[in-house]
mmCIF file of C-alpha atoms in Angstrom:
data_model
loop_
_atom_site.group_PDB
_atom_site.id
_atom_site.type_symbol
_atom_site.label_atom_id
_atom_site.label_comp_id
_atom_site.label_asym_id
_atom_site.label_seq_id
_atom_site.Cartn_x
_atom_site.Cartn_y
_atom_site.Cartn_z
ATOM 1 C CA UNK A 1 5.615 23.355 -10.496
ATOM 2 C CA UNK A 2 5.591 21.961 -6.954
ATOM 3 C CA UNK A 3 8.418 22.840 -4.567
ATOM 4 C CA UNK A 4 7.315 20.781 -1.558
ATOM 5 C CA UNK A 5 5.082 17.919 -0.422
ATOM 6 C CA UNK A 6 1.714 18.894 1.065
ATOM 7 C CA UNK A 7 0.122 15.756 2.567
ATOM 8 C CA UNK A 8 -3.542 15.295 1.737
ATOM 9 C CA UNK A 9 -3.670 18.132 -0.783
ATOM 10 C CA UNK A 10 -4.673 17.411 -4.421
ATOM 11 C CA UNK A 11 -1.608 16.289 -6.371
ATOM 12 C CA UNK A 12 -1.509 16.785 -10.135
ATOM 13 C CA UNK A 13 0.944 15.455 -12.687
ATOM 14 C CA UNK A 14 2.896 17.691 -15.067
ATOM 15 C CA UNK A 15 -0.049 17.611 -17.484
ATOM 16 C CA UNK A 16 -2.402 18.963 -14.814
ATOM 17 C CA UNK A 17 -4.272 15.700 -14.189
ATOM 18 C CA UNK A 18 -4.810 13.906 -10.880
ATOM 19 C CA UNK A 19 -2.060 11.404 -10.157
ATOM 20 C CA UNK A 20 -3.452 7.856 -10.319
ATOM 21 C CA UNK A 21 -0.977 5.611 -8.502
ATOM 22 C CA UNK A 22 -2.981 4.217 -5.591
ATOM 23 C CA UNK A 23 -1.799 1.375 -3.371
ATOM 24 C CA UNK A 24 1.568 1.919 -4.977
ATOM 25 C CA UNK A 25 5.284 2.252 -4.397
ATOM 26 C CA UNK A 26 8.394 3.994 -5.709
ATOM 27 C CA UNK A 27 11.406 2.500 -7.502
ATOM 28 C CA UNK A 28 14.523 4.612 -8.101
ATOM 29 C CA UNK A 29 16.616 3.979 -11.209
ATOM 30 C CA UNK A 30 19.717 6.150 -11.420
ATOM 31 C CA UNK A 31 18.647 9.710 -10.670
ATOM 32 C CA UNK A 32 14.993 9.097 -11.582
ATOM 33 C CA UNK A 33 12.154 8.059 -9.305
ATOM 34 C CA UNK A 34 9.262 5.978 -10.641
ATOM 35 C CA UNK A 35 5.955 6.029 -8.756
ATOM 36 C CA UNK A 36 3.448 3.384 -9.836
ATOM 37 C CA UNK A 37 0.107 2.128 -8.580
ATOM 38 C CA UNK A 38 -3.524 1.361 -9.333
ATOM 39 C CA UNK A 39 -5.007 3.571 -12.018
ATOM 40 C CA UNK A 40 -8.391 4.559 -10.584
ATOM 41 C CA UNK A 41 -9.274 7.248 -13.139
ATOM 42 C CA UNK A 42 -12.460 5.402 -14.158
ATOM 43 C CA UNK A 43 -13.387 4.036 -10.719
ATOM 44 C CA UNK A 44 -16.223 6.351 -9.699
ATOM 45 C CA UNK A 45 -18.159 3.977 -7.452
ATOM 46 C CA UNK A 46 -21.070 4.066 -9.890
ATOM 47 C CA UNK A 47 -19.799 1.341 -12.228
ATOM 48 C CA UNK A 48 -18.093 -2.058 -12.132
ATOM 49 C CA UNK A 49 -14.676 -0.674 -13.027
ATOM 50 C CA UNK A 50 -12.338 -1.480 -10.142
ATOM 51 C CA UNK A 51 -9.165 -0.438 -11.937
ATOM 52 C CA UNK A 52 -7.847 0.678 -15.286
ATOM 53 C CA UNK A 53 -4.467 -0.994 -15.148
ATOM 54 C CA UNK A 54 -1.249 0.095 -13.458
ATOM 55 C CA UNK A 55 -0.015 3.604 -14.202
ATOM 56 C CA UNK A 56 3.506 4.944 -13.668
ATOM 57 C CA UNK A 57 5.009 8.416 -13.220
ATOM 58 C CA UNK A 58 8.609 9.632 -13.261
ATOM 59 C CA UNK A 59 10.308 12.448 -11.374
ATOM 60 C CA UNK A 60 13.752 13.809 -10.532
ATOM 61 C CA UNK A 61 12.634 15.722 -7.426
ATOM 62 C CA UNK A 62 9.689 13.645 -6.103
ATOM 63 C CA UNK A 63 7.496 16.754 -6.278
ATOM 64 C CA UNK A 64 6.686 16.989 -9.983
ATOM 65 C CA UNK A 65 5.605 13.781 -11.668
ATOM 66 C CA UNK A 66 5.446 13.089 -15.404
ATOM 67 C CA UNK A 67 2.843 10.590 -16.597
ATOM 68 C CA UNK A 68 4.676 7.651 -18.221
ATOM 69 C CA UNK A 69 1.425 5.931 -19.159
ATOM 70 C CA UNK A 70 -0.255 2.661 -18.258
ATOM 71 C CA UNK A 71 2.520 0.091 -17.890
ATOM 72 C CA UNK A 72 0.176 -2.855 -17.209
ATOM 73 C CA UNK A 73 -2.999 -2.208 -19.238
ATOM 74 C CA UNK A 74 -6.437 -3.577 -18.411
ATOM 75 C CA UNK A 75 -7.700 -6.548 -20.414
ATOM 76 C CA UNK A 76 -11.086 -5.318 -21.616
ATOM 77 C CA UNK A 77 -11.801 -8.366 -23.796
ATOM 78 C CA UNK A 78 -11.462 -11.349 -21.431
ATOM 79 C CA UNK A 79 -13.851 -11.161 -18.485
ATOM 80 C CA UNK A 80 -11.998 -14.038 -16.799
ATOM 81 C CA UNK A 81 -8.650 -12.240 -16.948
ATOM 82 C CA UNK A 82 -7.092 -11.024 -13.685
ATOM 83 C CA UNK A 83 -6.501 -7.769 -15.552
ATOM 84 C CA UNK A 84 -10.147 -7.240 -16.556
ATOM 85 C CA UNK A 85 -11.357 -3.828 -15.238
ATOM 86 C CA UNK A 86 -14.045 -5.532 -13.139
ATOM 87 C CA UNK A 87 -11.526 -7.833 -11.462
ATOM 88 C CA UNK A 88 -10.562 -6.474 -8.070
ATOM 89 C CA UNK A 89 -6.869 -5.934 -8.779
ATOM 90 C CA UNK A 90 -5.094 -4.182 -5.912
ATOM 91 C CA UNK A 91 -1.724 -2.945 -4.680
ATOM 92 C CA UNK A 92 0.766 -3.734 -7.452
ATOM 93 C CA UNK A 93 4.346 -4.239 -6.293
ATOM 94 C CA UNK A 94 7.348 -4.381 -8.619
ATOM 95 C CA UNK A 95 10.905 -5.425 -7.753
ATOM 96 C CA UNK A 96 13.998 -5.797 -9.908
ATOM 97 C CA UNK A 97 15.792 -9.140 -10.014
ATOM 98 C CA UNK A 98 19.501 -8.512 -10.539
ATOM 99 C CA UNK A 99 20.178 -12.133 -11.499
ATOM 100 C CA UNK A 100 17.541 -12.456 -14.224
ATOM 101 C CA UNK A 101 17.635 -8.721 -15.026
ATOM 102 C CA UNK A 102 13.844 -8.722 -15.064
ATOM 103 C CA UNK A 103 11.288 -6.489 -13.402
ATOM 104 C CA UNK A 104 8.803 -8.688 -11.558
ATOM 105 C CA UNK A 105 5.297 -7.414 -10.779
ATOM 106 C CA UNK A 106 2.920 -9.038 -8.300
ATOM 107 C CA UNK A 107 -0.756 -8.086 -8.302
ATOM 108 C CA UNK A 108 -3.364 -8.989 -5.698
ATOM 109 C CA UNK A 109 -6.600 -10.222 -7.293
ATOM 110 C CA UNK A 110 -9.552 -10.355 -4.912
ATOM 111 C CA UNK A 111 -11.278 -13.293 -6.586
ATOM 112 C CA UNK A 112 -13.000 -16.293 -5.036
ATOM 113 C CA UNK A 113 -10.628 -17.180 -3.503
ATOM 114 C CA UNK A 114 -8.173 -14.277 -3.832
ATOM 115 C CA UNK A 115 -4.777 -14.933 -5.436
ATOM 116 C CA UNK A 116 -1.676 -13.245 -6.829
ATOM 117 C CA UNK A 117 -0.858 -12.820 -10.502
ATOM 118 C CA UNK A 118 2.843 -12.447 -11.408
ATOM 119 C CA UNK A 119 4.204 -10.665 -14.486
ATOM 120 C CA UNK A 120 7.713 -9.965 -15.787
ATOM 121 C CA UNK A 121 9.282 -7.361 -18.067
ATOM 122 C CA UNK A 122 12.702 -6.407 -19.404
ATOM 123 C CA UNK A 123 11.933 -2.779 -18.635
ATOM 124 C CA UNK A 124 10.256 -1.043 -15.714
ATOM 125 C CA UNK A 125 7.802 0.700 -18.034
ATOM 126 C CA UNK A 126 6.857 -2.558 -19.734
ATOM 127 C CA UNK A 127 5.526 -4.342 -21.631
ATOM 128 C CA UNK A 128 4.731 -6.934 -18.934
ATOM 129 C CA UNK A 129 3.862 -10.557 -19.600
ATOM 130 C CA UNK A 130 1.911 -12.804 -17.239
ATOM 131 C CA UNK A 131 4.282 -15.570 -16.137
ATOM 132 C CA UNK A 132 2.282 -17.024 -13.245
ATOM 133 C CA UNK A 133 -1.444 -16.423 -13.491
ATOM 134 C CA UNK A 134 -2.493 -17.709 -10.070
ATOM 135 C CA UNK A 135 -0.346 -17.985 -6.944
ATOM 136 C CA UNK A 136 -1.592 -18.917 -3.485
ATOM 137 C CA UNK A 137 1.631 -19.036 -1.455
ATOM 138 C CA UNK A 138 1.943 -22.312 0.454
ATOM 139 C CA UNK A 139 -1.760 -22.848 -0.272
ATOM 140 C CA UNK A 140 -2.688 -19.765 1.774
ATOM 141 C CA UNK A 141 -5.282 -17.124 1.077
ATOM 142 C CA UNK A 142 -3.882 -13.727 0.070
ATOM 143 C CA UNK A 143 -4.563 -10.087 0.836
ATOM 144 C CA UNK A 144 -2.786 -6.737 1.012
ATOM 145 C CA UNK A 145 0.938 -7.318 0.694
ATOM 146 C CA UNK A 146 4.440 -5.960 0.294
ATOM 147 C CA UNK A 147 7.302 -7.308 -1.816
ATOM 148 C CA UNK A 148 10.963 -6.715 -1.023
ATOM 149 C CA UNK A 149 14.457 -7.951 -1.879
ATOM 150 C CA UNK A 150 17.301 -7.990 0.641
ATOM 151 C CA UNK A 151 19.952 -5.505 -0.494
ATOM 152 C CA UNK A 152 22.809 -7.786 0.601
ATOM 153 C CA UNK A 153 21.648 -11.347 -0.028
ATOM 154 C CA UNK A 154 19.321 -10.462 -2.938
ATOM 155 C CA UNK A 155 16.787 -12.920 -1.521
ATOM 156 C CA UNK A 156 13.189 -11.879 -2.130
ATOM 157 C CA UNK A 157 10.352 -11.866 0.398
ATOM 158 C CA UNK A 158 6.577 -11.690 0.208
ATOM 159 C CA UNK A 159 4.747 -10.175 3.193
ATOM 160 C CA UNK A 160 1.011 -10.790 2.870
ATOM 161 C CA UNK A 161 -2.174 -10.442 4.801
ATOM 162 C CA UNK A 162 -3.967 -13.704 5.508
ATOM 163 C CA UNK A 163 -7.400 -12.089 5.305
ATOM 164 C CA UNK A 164 -9.003 -11.375 8.668
ATOM 165 C CA UNK A 165 -6.463 -13.612 10.431
ATOM 166 C CA UNK A 166 -2.765 -12.668 10.363
ATOM 167 C CA UNK A 167 0.252 -11.462 8.387
ATOM 168 C CA UNK A 168 2.589 -14.085 6.925
ATOM 169 C CA UNK A 169 6.097 -13.839 5.474
ATOM 170 C CA UNK A 170 7.502 -16.259 2.901
ATOM 171 C CA UNK A 171 10.696 -16.427 0.814
ATOM 172 C CA UNK A 172 10.462 -15.930 -2.923
ATOM 173 C CA UNK A 173 12.199 -18.285 -5.331
ATOM 174 C CA UNK A 174 15.347 -17.147 -7.095
ATOM 175 C CA UNK A 175 13.547 -15.445 -9.985
ATOM 176 C CA UNK A 176 10.889 -13.862 -7.689
ATOM 177 C CA UNK A 177 7.999 -15.400 -9.654
ATOM 178 C CA UNK A 178 6.793 -17.821 -6.954
ATOM 179 C CA UNK A 179 7.483 -18.713 -3.330
ATOM 180 C CA UNK A 180 9.432 -21.351 -1.466
ATOM 181 C CA UNK A 181 7.838 -23.741 0.982
ATOM 182 C CA UNK A 182 8.123 -22.234 4.477
ATOM 183 C CA UNK A 183 6.462 -19.232 6.066
ATOM 184 C CA UNK A 184 5.977 -17.531 9.427
ATOM 185 C CA UNK A 185 2.783 -15.937 10.751
ATOM 186 C CA UNK A 186 2.424 -12.804 12.843
ATOM 187 C CA UNK A 187 -0.150 -10.653 14.656
ATOM 188 C CA UNK A 188 -2.930 -13.281 14.971
ATOM 189 C CA UNK A 189 -6.492 -11.947 15.312
ATOM 190 C CA UNK A 190 -9.871 -13.577 14.937
ATOM 191 C CA UNK A 191 -11.586 -10.933 12.784
ATOM 192 C CA UNK A 192 -11.760 -7.273 11.713
ATOM 193 C CA UNK A 193 -11.315 -4.564 12.802
ATOM 194 C CA UNK A 194 -8.327 -5.816 14.825
ATOM 195 C CA UNK A 195 -6.941 -8.104 12.106
ATOM 196 C CA UNK A 196 -3.947 -6.478 10.419
ATOM 197 C CA UNK A 197 -3.659 -5.635 6.727
ATOM 198 C CA UNK A 198 -1.662 -3.396 4.362
ATOM 199 C CA UNK A 199 1.830 -4.404 5.597
ATOM 200 C CA UNK A 200 4.535 -1.869 4.715
ATOM 201 C CA UNK A 201 8.089 -3.149 5.286
ATOM 202 C CA UNK A 202 11.421 -1.350 5.598
ATOM 203 C CA UNK A 203 14.889 -2.082 7.003
ATOM 204 C CA UNK A 204 16.931 0.289 9.166
ATOM 205 C CA UNK A 205 20.011 -0.105 11.375
ATOM 206 C CA UNK A 206 19.830 -3.875 11.636
ATOM 207 C CA UNK A 207 16.081 -4.056 12.283
ATOM 208 C CA UNK A 208 13.223 -5.166 10.069
ATOM 209 C CA UNK A 209 10.181 -2.920 10.489
ATOM 210 C CA UNK A 210 6.569 -3.398 9.505
ATOM 211 C CA UNK A 211 3.699 -0.914 9.724
ATOM 212 C CA UNK A 212 0.209 -2.365 9.334
ATOM 213 C CA UNK A 213 -3.352 -1.127 9.239
ATOM 214 C CA UNK A 214 -6.443 -2.445 10.952
ATOM 215 C CA UNK A 215 -9.276 -3.800 8.804
ATOM 216 C CA UNK A 216 -12.153 -1.361 8.293
ATOM 217 C CA UNK A 217 -12.629 -1.253 4.526
ATOM 218 C CA UNK A 218 -12.086 2.216 3.077
ATOM 219 C CA UNK A 219 -12.383 3.810 6.514
ATOM 220 C CA UNK A 220 -9.014 4.693 8.015
ATOM 221 C CA UNK A 221 -7.999 3.355 11.423
ATOM 222 C CA UNK A 222 -5.023 3.363 13.822
ATOM 223 C CA UNK A 223 -1.789 1.947 12.404
ATOM 224 C CA UNK A 224 0.548 -0.384 14.262
ATOM 225 C CA UNK A 225 4.335 -0.491 13.990
ATOM 226 C CA UNK A 226 6.544 -3.467 14.823
ATOM 227 C CA UNK A 227 10.192 -4.474 14.526
ATOM 228 C CA UNK A 228 12.257 -7.678 14.390
ATOM 229 C CA UNK A 229 15.896 -8.730 14.286
ATOM 230 C CA UNK A 230 15.203 -11.193 11.457
ATOM 231 C CA UNK A 231 13.163 -11.064 8.253
ATOM 232 C CA UNK A 232 10.930 -13.889 9.436
ATOM 233 C CA UNK A 233 10.397 -12.453 12.919
ATOM 234 C CA UNK A 234 9.321 -12.604 15.648
ATOM 235 C CA UNK A 235 8.060 -9.001 15.419
ATOM 236 C CA UNK A 236 7.697 -6.932 18.577
ATOM 237 C CA UNK A 237 4.762 -4.520 18.490
ATOM 238 C CA UNK A 238 5.672 -0.874 19.137
ATOM 239 C CA UNK A 239 2.160 0.566 18.966
ATOM 240 C CA UNK A 240 0.554 3.290 16.856
ATOM 241 C CA UNK A 241 3.318 5.381 15.236
ATOM 242 C CA UNK A 242 1.021 8.339 14.423
ATOM 243 C CA UNK A 243 1.592 10.905 17.155
ATOM 244 C CA UNK A 244 -1.222 13.172 18.366
ATOM 245 C CA UNK A 245 -3.700 11.628 15.936
ATOM 246 C CA UNK A 246 -6.892 12.485 17.802
ATOM 247 C CA UNK A 247 -9.033 11.161 14.931
ATOM 248 C CA UNK A 248 -7.648 7.627 15.409
ATOM 249 C CA UNK A 249 -7.384 7.308 11.625
ATOM 250 C CA UNK A 250 -3.629 7.551 10.948
ATOM 251 C CA UNK A 251 -4.269 11.113 9.777
ATOM 252 C CA UNK A 252 -7.066 9.792 7.539
ATOM 253 C CA UNK A 253 -4.720 7.588 5.551
ATOM 254 C CA UNK A 254 -3.529 4.037 5.020
ATOM 255 C CA UNK A 255 0.171 3.414 4.444
ATOM 256 C CA UNK A 256 0.848 1.343 1.344
ATOM 257 C CA UNK A 257 4.671 1.268 1.415
ATOM 258 C CA UNK A 258 7.755 2.894 2.927
ATOM 259 C CA UNK A 259 10.401 4.344 0.611
ATOM 260 C CA UNK A 260 14.028 4.833 1.664
ATOM 261 C CA UNK A 261 15.390 7.850 -0.211
ATOM 262 C CA UNK A 262 18.677 6.661 -1.772
ATOM 263 C CA UNK A 263 20.238 10.133 -1.677
ATOM 264 C CA UNK A 264 19.625 10.757 2.020
ATOM 265 C CA UNK A 265 21.253 9.250 5.117
ATOM 266 C CA UNK A 266 18.108 8.481 7.060
ATOM 267 C CA UNK A 267 15.019 9.626 5.162
ATOM 268 C CA UNK A 268 12.244 7.036 5.109
ATOM 269 C CA UNK A 269 8.927 8.190 3.652
ATOM 270 C CA UNK A 270 5.585 6.605 4.490
ATOM 271 C CA UNK A 271 3.548 6.577 1.278
ATOM 272 C CA UNK A 272 -0.142 6.473 2.135
ATOM 273 C CA UNK A 273 -3.491 6.711 0.378
ATOM 274 C CA UNK A 274 -6.268 8.956 1.605
ATOM 275 C CA UNK A 275 -9.088 6.856 0.217
ATOM 276 C CA UNK A 276 -11.936 9.029 1.504
ATOM 277 C CA UNK A 277 -10.862 12.694 1.502
ATOM 278 C CA UNK A 278 -14.450 13.798 2.221
ATOM 279 C CA UNK A 279 -14.640 12.212 5.671
ATOM 280 C CA UNK A 280 -13.350 15.130 7.780
ATOM 281 C CA UNK A 281 -16.091 17.350 6.312
ATOM 282 C CA UNK A 282 -18.834 14.788 6.823
ATOM 283 C CA UNK A 283 -17.869 13.675 10.307
ATOM 284 C CA UNK A 284 -17.433 17.046 12.017
ATOM 285 C CA UNK A 285 -16.718 17.017 15.763
ATOM 286 C CA UNK A 286 -17.059 13.233 15.949
ATOM 287 C CA UNK A 287 -14.117 13.022 13.559
ATOM 288 C CA UNK A 288 -11.816 15.299 15.538
ATOM 289 C CA UNK A 289 -12.475 13.496 18.825
ATOM 290 C CA UNK A 290 -11.930 10.023 17.389
ATOM 291 C CA UNK A 291 -15.522 9.049 18.152
ATOM 292 C CA UNK A 292 -16.239 8.493 14.473
ATOM 293 C CA UNK A 293 -13.384 5.986 14.194
ATOM 294 C CA UNK A 294 -14.627 4.210 17.321
ATOM 295 C CA UNK A 295 -18.095 3.856 15.780
ATOM 296 C CA UNK A 296 -16.672 2.453 12.534
ATOM 297 C CA UNK A 297 -14.514 -0.069 14.358
ATOM 298 C CA UNK A 298 -17.437 -1.189 16.495
ATOM 299 C CA UNK A 299 -19.526 -1.620 13.353
ATOM 300 C CA UNK A 300 -16.909 -3.891 11.774
ATOM 301 C CA UNK A 301 -16.575 -5.798 15.020
ATOM 302 C CA UNK A 302 -20.307 -6.555 14.972
ATOM 303 C CA UNK A 303 -20.278 -7.436 11.262
ATOM 304 C CA UNK A 304 -17.676 -10.144 11.837
ATOM 305 C CA UNK A 305 -18.878 -11.318 15.240
ATOM 306 C CA UNK A 306 -20.479 -14.750 14.675
ATOM 307 C CA UNK A 307 -22.546 -14.314 17.832
ATOM 308 C CA UNK A 308 -24.013 -10.962 16.771
ATOM 309 C CA UNK A 309 -27.076 -10.434 14.625
ATOM 310 C CA UNK A 310 -25.934 -7.889 12.076
ATOM 311 C CA UNK A 311 -27.535 -7.189 8.704
ATOM 312 C CA UNK A 312 -25.113 -6.001 6.021
ATOM 313 C CA UNK A 313 -27.137 -3.101 4.617
ATOM 314 C CA UNK A 314 -27.074 -1.606 1.094
ATOM 315 C CA UNK A 315 -25.306 1.382 2.627
ATOM 316 C CA UNK A 316 -22.569 -0.919 3.950
ATOM 317 C CA UNK A 317 -22.145 -2.431 0.488
ATOM 318 C CA UNK A 318 -21.948 1.044 -1.039
ATOM 319 C CA UNK A 319 -19.005 1.819 1.230
ATOM 320 C CA UNK A 320 -16.951 -0.702 -0.738
ATOM 321 C CA UNK A 321 -17.606 1.164 -4.000
ATOM 322 C CA UNK A 322 -16.209 4.617 -3.333
ATOM 323 C CA UNK A 323 -15.174 7.204 -5.897
ATOM 324 C CA UNK A 324 -11.479 6.411 -5.637
ATOM 325 C CA UNK A 325 -10.728 8.459 -8.768
ATOM 326 C CA UNK A 326 -10.538 11.450 -6.387
ATOM 327 C CA UNK A 327 -8.679 9.684 -3.572
ATOM 328 C CA UNK A 328 -5.520 11.471 -2.497
ATOM 329 C CA UNK A 329 -2.149 10.816 -0.896
ATOM 330 C CA UNK A 330 -0.499 11.453 2.444
ATOM 331 C CA UNK A 331 3.306 11.289 2.328
ATOM 332 C CA UNK A 332 5.113 11.889 5.619
ATOM 333 C CA UNK A 333 8.711 11.300 6.760
ATOM 334 C CA UNK A 334 9.316 8.700 9.438
ATOM 335 C CA UNK A 335 11.089 9.774 12.605
ATOM 336 C CA UNK A 336 12.920 7.595 15.108
ATOM 337 C CA UNK A 337 13.491 7.604 18.835
ATOM 338 C CA UNK A 338 16.329 5.089 19.026
ATOM 339 C CA UNK A 339 14.674 1.998 17.460
ATOM 340 C CA UNK A 340 11.083 3.176 17.778
ATOM 341 C CA UNK A 341 9.388 4.652 14.699
ATOM 342 C CA UNK A 342 6.834 7.426 14.767
ATOM 343 C CA UNK A 343 5.068 9.806 12.376
ATOM 344 C CA UNK A 344 4.152 13.432 12.992
ATOM 345 C CA UNK A 345 1.715 15.477 10.932
ATOM 346 C CA UNK A 346 3.225 18.150 8.673
ATOM 347 C CA UNK A 347 1.144 20.509 6.543
ATOM 348 C CA UNK A 348 4.135 20.881 4.246
ATOM 349 C CA UNK A 349 7.673 19.536 4.094
ATOM 350 C CA UNK A 350 10.705 19.421 1.807
ATOM 351 C CA UNK A 351 13.076 16.610 0.977
ATOM 352 C CA UNK A 352 15.933 19.132 0.940
ATOM 353 C CA UNK A 353 15.489 19.660 4.675
ATOM 354 C CA UNK A 354 16.918 16.167 5.308
ATOM 355 C CA UNK A 355 20.615 15.305 5.149
#
C-alpha cells in the first residue's frame, strides 16, 4: 500500500507489477480515478513491439492503482492496422462526450505520414471500435497532442504538434470524432531541438495554459509554459516552469498531461513520463550541471540543420528504441505566482496536504 506520491520512484500496481500507462492521462468518474496510457510491457528496445495496446488502472486515492486490463488491445493479425504492435501508436487521449454519451479515444500513429485514429465506446473500459481510421486535421501532419472539452460550452479541442514546426489548435466536431475547418498555429520553429512537442493543456482562473517540451527524442529537455485568454490563443510564453532544474531536463521527465483534481480547490498535477530513468547514473557530473542536456540539444540541432554534415549513426537510431517497459513517472503539483505557473521538485508529497 502506498500512502504518498514519490516522483521518479518505481510505481507498482496492486498486483505488484510495474504500471504501464505511458503518455497517458487521468479521467475521474464519480469517486474513482482512471489512469490510462500506452502499455509498454513488451517494448524492450530489442524487438519491433512499439506498444501492446492501451492499459487502464483505477484508484480511489491516486496512490494505489488496480489493473483494469487492456482497454484497447493490439491487433496482432493485421500488419496494416494502426493497432498492430509494430505500429508506432503513441499518447492515447480519451474524453467523454455528454451529448452522444460516448467515450472517444484518439491515438497518434507515427506512420508515413503520421495520422490520428479515432475510436468510440459506450464505456470507459471498452470495448472500443474504430470509427475514423485516419485523420489528418485540416490536411496537417500530426504529432504529440492533447484532447480537451470545455467544461461550460462542451466544445472539444485538439491541440497537436505539427512535427518539427509548431503547435496547432483546432475545434472538434460535435461528436469529437473529427475536426472542424479552422485552426491556429503557435510557437513556430524551424527544427528540433527548439520545436515544441508534447502539449499539455489546462484551464485555471480564466486563462488557458499549455506546457510543452522541446524535441530531443527520448532525452528530456527544458519545458516551456504559456498562457492565453482564449482557447485559440495567442499564447504568451512564460518560460521554463521547472524551478532550480540544474540538469535542464525538466527533472528528467516529459509532461504528458495536466490533471485538475476534482476534489481540491486548486490542485493541478503535472503527469510526466521519465522515459530514461538510467540517465542520471550514466551522465554523472555532466548531468547535474546541465552540460549533458546542452550536448544532446546541440546534437539534435546539427542533425536537423540542412547546412550541417551530420551522419545519423547506428547509436543514434538505437536511442529511438529504448527499453520503455521500465520507464517511470514523475508526478508533481503545479504552483502559481499570480498567473504564472511553476513546478518545484518534491521527493515525496501527499494529495491530502492540499485543500
